[in-house]
XYZ file of C-alpha atoms in Angstrom:
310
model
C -32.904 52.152 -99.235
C -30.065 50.099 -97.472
C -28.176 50.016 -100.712
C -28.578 53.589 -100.467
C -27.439 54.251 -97.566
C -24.571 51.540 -97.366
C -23.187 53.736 -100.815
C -23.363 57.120 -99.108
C -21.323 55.091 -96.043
C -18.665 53.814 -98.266
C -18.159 57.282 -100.448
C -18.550 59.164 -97.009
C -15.806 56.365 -95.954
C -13.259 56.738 -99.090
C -13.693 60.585 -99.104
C -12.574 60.701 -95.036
C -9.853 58.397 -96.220
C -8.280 60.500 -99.033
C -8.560 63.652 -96.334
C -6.006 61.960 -93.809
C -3.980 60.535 -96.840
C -3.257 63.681 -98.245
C -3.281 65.357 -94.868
C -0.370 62.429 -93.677
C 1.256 62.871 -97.323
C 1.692 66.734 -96.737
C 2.836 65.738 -93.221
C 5.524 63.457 -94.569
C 6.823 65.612 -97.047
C 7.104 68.812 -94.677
C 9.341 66.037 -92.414
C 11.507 65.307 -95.127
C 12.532 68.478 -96.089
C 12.863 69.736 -92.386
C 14.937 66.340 -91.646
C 17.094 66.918 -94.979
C 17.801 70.644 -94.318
C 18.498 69.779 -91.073
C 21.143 66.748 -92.487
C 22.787 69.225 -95.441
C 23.473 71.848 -91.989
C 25.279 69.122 -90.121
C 27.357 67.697 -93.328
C 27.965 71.717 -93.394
C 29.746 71.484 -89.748
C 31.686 68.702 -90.490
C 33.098 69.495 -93.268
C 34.389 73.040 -91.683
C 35.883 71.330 -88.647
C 37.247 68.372 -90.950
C 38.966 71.679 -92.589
C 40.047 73.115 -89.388
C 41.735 69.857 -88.342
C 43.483 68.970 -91.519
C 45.623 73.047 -91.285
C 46.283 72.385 -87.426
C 47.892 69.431 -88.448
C 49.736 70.511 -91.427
C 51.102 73.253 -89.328
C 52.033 71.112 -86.337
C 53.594 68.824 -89.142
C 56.043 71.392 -90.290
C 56.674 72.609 -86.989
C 57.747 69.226 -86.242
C 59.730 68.680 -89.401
C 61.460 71.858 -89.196
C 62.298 70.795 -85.443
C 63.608 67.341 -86.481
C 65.907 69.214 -89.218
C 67.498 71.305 -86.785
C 67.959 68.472 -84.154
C 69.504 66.118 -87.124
C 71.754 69.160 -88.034
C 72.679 69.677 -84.440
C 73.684 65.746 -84.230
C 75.323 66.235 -87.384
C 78.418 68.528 -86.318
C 78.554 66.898 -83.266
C 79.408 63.427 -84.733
C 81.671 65.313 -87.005
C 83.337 66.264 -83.383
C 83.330 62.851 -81.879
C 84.521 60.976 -85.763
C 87.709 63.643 -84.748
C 88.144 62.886 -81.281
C 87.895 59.342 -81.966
C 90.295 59.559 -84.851
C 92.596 61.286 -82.235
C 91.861 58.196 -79.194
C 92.202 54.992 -81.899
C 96.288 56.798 -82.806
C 96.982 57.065 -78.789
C 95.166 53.629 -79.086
C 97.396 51.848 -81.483
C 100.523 52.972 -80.166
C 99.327 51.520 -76.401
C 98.228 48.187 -78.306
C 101.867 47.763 -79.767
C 102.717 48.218 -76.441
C 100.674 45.379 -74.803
C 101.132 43.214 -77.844
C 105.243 43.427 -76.748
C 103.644 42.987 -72.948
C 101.753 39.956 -73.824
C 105.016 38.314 -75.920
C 106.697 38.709 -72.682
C 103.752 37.205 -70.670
C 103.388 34.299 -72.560
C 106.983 33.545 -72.810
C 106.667 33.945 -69.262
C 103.191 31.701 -68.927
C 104.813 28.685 -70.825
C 107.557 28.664 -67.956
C 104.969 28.932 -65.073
C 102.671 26.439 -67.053
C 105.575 23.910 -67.191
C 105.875 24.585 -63.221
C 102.325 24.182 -62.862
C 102.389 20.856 -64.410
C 104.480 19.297 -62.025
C 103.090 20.985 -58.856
C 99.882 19.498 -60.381
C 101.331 16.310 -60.959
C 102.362 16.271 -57.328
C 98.970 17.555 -55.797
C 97.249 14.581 -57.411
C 99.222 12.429 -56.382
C 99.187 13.130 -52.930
C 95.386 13.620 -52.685
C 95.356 10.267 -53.863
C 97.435 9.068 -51.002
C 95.369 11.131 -48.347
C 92.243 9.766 -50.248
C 93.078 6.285 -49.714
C 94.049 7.245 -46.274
C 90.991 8.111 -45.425
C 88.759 5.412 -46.620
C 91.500 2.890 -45.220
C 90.778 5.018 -41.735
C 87.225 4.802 -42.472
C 87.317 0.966 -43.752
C 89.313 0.339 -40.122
C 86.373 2.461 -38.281
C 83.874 0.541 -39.920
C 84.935 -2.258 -39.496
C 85.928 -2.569 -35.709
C 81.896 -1.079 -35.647
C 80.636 -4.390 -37.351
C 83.451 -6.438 -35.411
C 81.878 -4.970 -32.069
C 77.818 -5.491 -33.570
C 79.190 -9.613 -34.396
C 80.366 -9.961 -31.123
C 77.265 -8.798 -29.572
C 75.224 -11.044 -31.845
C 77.737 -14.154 -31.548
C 77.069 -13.277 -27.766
C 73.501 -12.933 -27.780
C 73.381 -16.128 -30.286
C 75.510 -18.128 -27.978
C 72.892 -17.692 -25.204
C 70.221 -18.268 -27.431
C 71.399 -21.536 -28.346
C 72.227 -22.637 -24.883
C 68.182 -21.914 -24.172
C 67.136 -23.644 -26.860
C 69.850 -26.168 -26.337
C 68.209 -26.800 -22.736
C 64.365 -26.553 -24.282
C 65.527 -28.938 -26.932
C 66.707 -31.608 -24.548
C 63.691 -30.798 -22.687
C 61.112 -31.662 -25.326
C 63.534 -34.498 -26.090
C 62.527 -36.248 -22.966
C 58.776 -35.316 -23.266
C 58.886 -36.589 -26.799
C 60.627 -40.049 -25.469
C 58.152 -40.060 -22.350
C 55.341 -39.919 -24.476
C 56.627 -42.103 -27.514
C 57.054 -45.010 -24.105
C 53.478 -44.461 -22.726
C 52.198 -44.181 -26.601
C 54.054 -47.476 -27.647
C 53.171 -49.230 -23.865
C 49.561 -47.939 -24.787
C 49.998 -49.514 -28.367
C 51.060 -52.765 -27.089
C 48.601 -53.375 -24.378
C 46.087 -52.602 -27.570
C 47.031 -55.370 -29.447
C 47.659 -57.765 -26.709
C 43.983 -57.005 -26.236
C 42.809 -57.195 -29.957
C 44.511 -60.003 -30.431
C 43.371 -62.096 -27.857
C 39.322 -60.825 -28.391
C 40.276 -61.739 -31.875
C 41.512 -65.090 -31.731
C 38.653 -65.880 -28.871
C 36.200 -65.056 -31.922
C 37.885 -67.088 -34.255
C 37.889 -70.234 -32.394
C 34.222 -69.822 -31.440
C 33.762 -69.080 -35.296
C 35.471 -72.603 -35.765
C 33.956 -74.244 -32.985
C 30.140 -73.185 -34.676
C 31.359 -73.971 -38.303
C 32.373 -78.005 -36.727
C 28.777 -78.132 -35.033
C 27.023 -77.064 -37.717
C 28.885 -79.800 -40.203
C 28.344 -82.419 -37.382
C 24.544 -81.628 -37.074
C 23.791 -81.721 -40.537
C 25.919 -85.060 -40.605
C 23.332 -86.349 -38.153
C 20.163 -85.113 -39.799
C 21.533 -86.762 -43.208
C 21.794 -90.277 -41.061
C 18.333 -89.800 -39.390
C 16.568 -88.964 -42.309
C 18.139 -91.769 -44.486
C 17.455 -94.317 -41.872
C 13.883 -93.284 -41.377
C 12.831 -93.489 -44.589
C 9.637 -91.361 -44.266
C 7.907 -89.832 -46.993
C 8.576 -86.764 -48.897
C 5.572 -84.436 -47.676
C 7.227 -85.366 -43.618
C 11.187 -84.903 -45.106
C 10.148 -81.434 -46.415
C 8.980 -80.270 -43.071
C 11.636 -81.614 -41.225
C 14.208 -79.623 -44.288
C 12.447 -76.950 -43.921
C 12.460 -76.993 -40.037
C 16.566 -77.325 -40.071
C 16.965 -74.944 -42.748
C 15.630 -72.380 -40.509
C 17.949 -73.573 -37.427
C 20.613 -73.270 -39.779
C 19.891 -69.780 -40.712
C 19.524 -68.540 -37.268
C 23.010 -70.305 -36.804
C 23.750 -68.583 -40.221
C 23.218 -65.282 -39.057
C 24.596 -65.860 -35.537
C 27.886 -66.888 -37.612
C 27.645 -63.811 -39.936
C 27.678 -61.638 -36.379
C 30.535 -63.174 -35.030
C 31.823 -62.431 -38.214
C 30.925 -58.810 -38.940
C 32.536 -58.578 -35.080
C 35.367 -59.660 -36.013
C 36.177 -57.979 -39.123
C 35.062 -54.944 -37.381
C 37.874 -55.197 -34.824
C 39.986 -55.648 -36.969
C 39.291 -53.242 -38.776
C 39.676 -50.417 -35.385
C 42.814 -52.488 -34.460
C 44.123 -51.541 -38.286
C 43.201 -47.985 -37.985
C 44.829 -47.493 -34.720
C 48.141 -48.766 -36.815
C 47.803 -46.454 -39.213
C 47.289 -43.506 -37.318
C 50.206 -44.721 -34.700
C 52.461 -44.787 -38.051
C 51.064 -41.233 -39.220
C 52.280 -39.664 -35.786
C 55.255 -41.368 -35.943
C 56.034 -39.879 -39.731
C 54.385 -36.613 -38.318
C 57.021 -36.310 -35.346
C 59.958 -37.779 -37.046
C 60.578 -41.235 -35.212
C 60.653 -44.422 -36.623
C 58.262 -47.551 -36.029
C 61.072 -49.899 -35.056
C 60.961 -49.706 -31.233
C 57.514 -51.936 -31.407
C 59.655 -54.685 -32.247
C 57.417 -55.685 -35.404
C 56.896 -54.578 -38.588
C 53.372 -52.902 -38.299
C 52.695 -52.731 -42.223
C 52.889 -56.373 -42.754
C 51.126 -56.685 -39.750
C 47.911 -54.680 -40.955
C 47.840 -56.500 -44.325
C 47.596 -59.414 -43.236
C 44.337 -58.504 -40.650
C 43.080 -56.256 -43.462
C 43.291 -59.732 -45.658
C 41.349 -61.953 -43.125
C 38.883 -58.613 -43.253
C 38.304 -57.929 -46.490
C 37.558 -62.028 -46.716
C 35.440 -62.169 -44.074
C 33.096 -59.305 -45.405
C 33.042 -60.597 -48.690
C 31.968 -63.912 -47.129
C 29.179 -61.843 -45.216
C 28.028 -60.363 -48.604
């Protein structure tokens, strides 16, 4: 019964279909021919006014031509006029032109005298506007330079004064330079008065410890020869001096280290003493003593003593 019914659907279905086919098939085909009249009406049109256009302008074409040809003729006889007129003007022409060709012989007969006078008036322009041009830069050379004559004088002036201030400042730091090169070499001196004496002081206590020392070990050599005791009492009596003698030892080694020390201070006072001196220009002489040889010889005894010490 379904199968039925879905059958009378589908040819109930196709038959609607066919109906608007054919109805939309008549529809198209009533279009066409109303759209194609309506095209073969309008080709109609423009093919009449395409007509129409194409006569106006073949009859505005030979109005124009037929205007140009009577303009061209017009032209025509007039040049034929002018060509006569002209012919007329070039004979009244030629005749002038013989005329100024006779003229111009004259005039240049005439030019070639004037040209010759020109010449030398030229000659004698240049050469006096070459005089008044060296005139004038000779009067401007002379202006210029009395200027500059005037602006050295000022500065020779002003240059002379300068150097008289600098003249008095100059003799002024002269005498603070030799004011303080006295009080630095006085200062200097009273240093190594000083130095020297702390120095030889230390030496000669230095010498005076070094002859004790060699006397008291003299001694203990005697005592312990002439004693005779045995070696377990000799050892502690060695080892008892050998410890006085390295307290003296080191006692020595300070004096020494003190010494080289000082002299080592009094060295580098030298030195810098001599670097002023280089740095301000003035000699070492006025100390009286050559302060080089001086130093190396203290710088000597120092560098022995600390290699001693070491």
């Amino acid at each position: 019964k379904n199968a039925e019914e879905m059958s009378d659907i589908i040819k109930k279905f196709e038959s609607e279909a066919m109906e608007i086919e054919q109805k939309y098939e008549q529809k198209l085909t009533s279009q066409y021919e109303s759209l194609n009249l309506k095209h073969r009406m309008e080709i109609t049109e423009i093919e009449e006014r395409k007509n129409m256009q194409i006569a106006n302008l073949i009859k505005n074409h030979e109005k124009a031509f037929l205007d140009m040809k009577n303009y061209y003729n017009d032209i025509t006889i007039n040049n034929l006029s002018l060509i006569q007129s002209l012919k007329e003007q070039m004979e009244v022409m030629k005749s002038s032109e013989d005329r100024t060709k006779k003229q111009a012989r004259e005039s240049i007969t005439e030019n070639k005298k004037l040209t010759t006078d020109l010449k030398s008036s030229t000659e004698q322009v240049a050469e006096l506007t070459r005089q008044l041009t060296n005139y004038e830069k000779d009067k401007l050379c002379l202006s210029n330079t009395k200027k500059k004559l005037a602006a050295v004088s000022k500065d020779y002036d002003n240059l002379k004064w300068e150097n008289e201030v600098l003249e008095m400042r100059f003799e002024k730091c002269q005498k603070e330079r030799d004011e303080l090169h006295s009080r630095f070499v006085s200062s200097i001196l009273e240093l190594q008065q000083k130095t020297g004496l702390k120095n030889v002081l230390l030496e000669k206590k230095l010498d005076k410890l070094s002859e004790v020392l060699e006397q008291r070990e003299a001694q203990i050599g005697e005592v312990l020869a002439a004693a005779q005791l045995d070696p377990a009492t000799t050892g502690q009596i060695s080892q008892k001096f050998e410890d006085i003698l390295n307290r003296k030892n080191t006692a020595i080694q300070d004096l020494q280290y003190d010494l080289a020390k000082a002299c080592k201070a009094h060295d580098d006072l030298l030195m810098n003493y001599e670097n002023k001196l280089q740095e301000y220009g003035i000699a070492d002489s006025p100390l009286g003593q050559p302060l080089r040889s001086i130093r190396k010889k203290r710088n000597n005894r120092t560098d022995k003593i600390l290699s001693n010490l070491c």
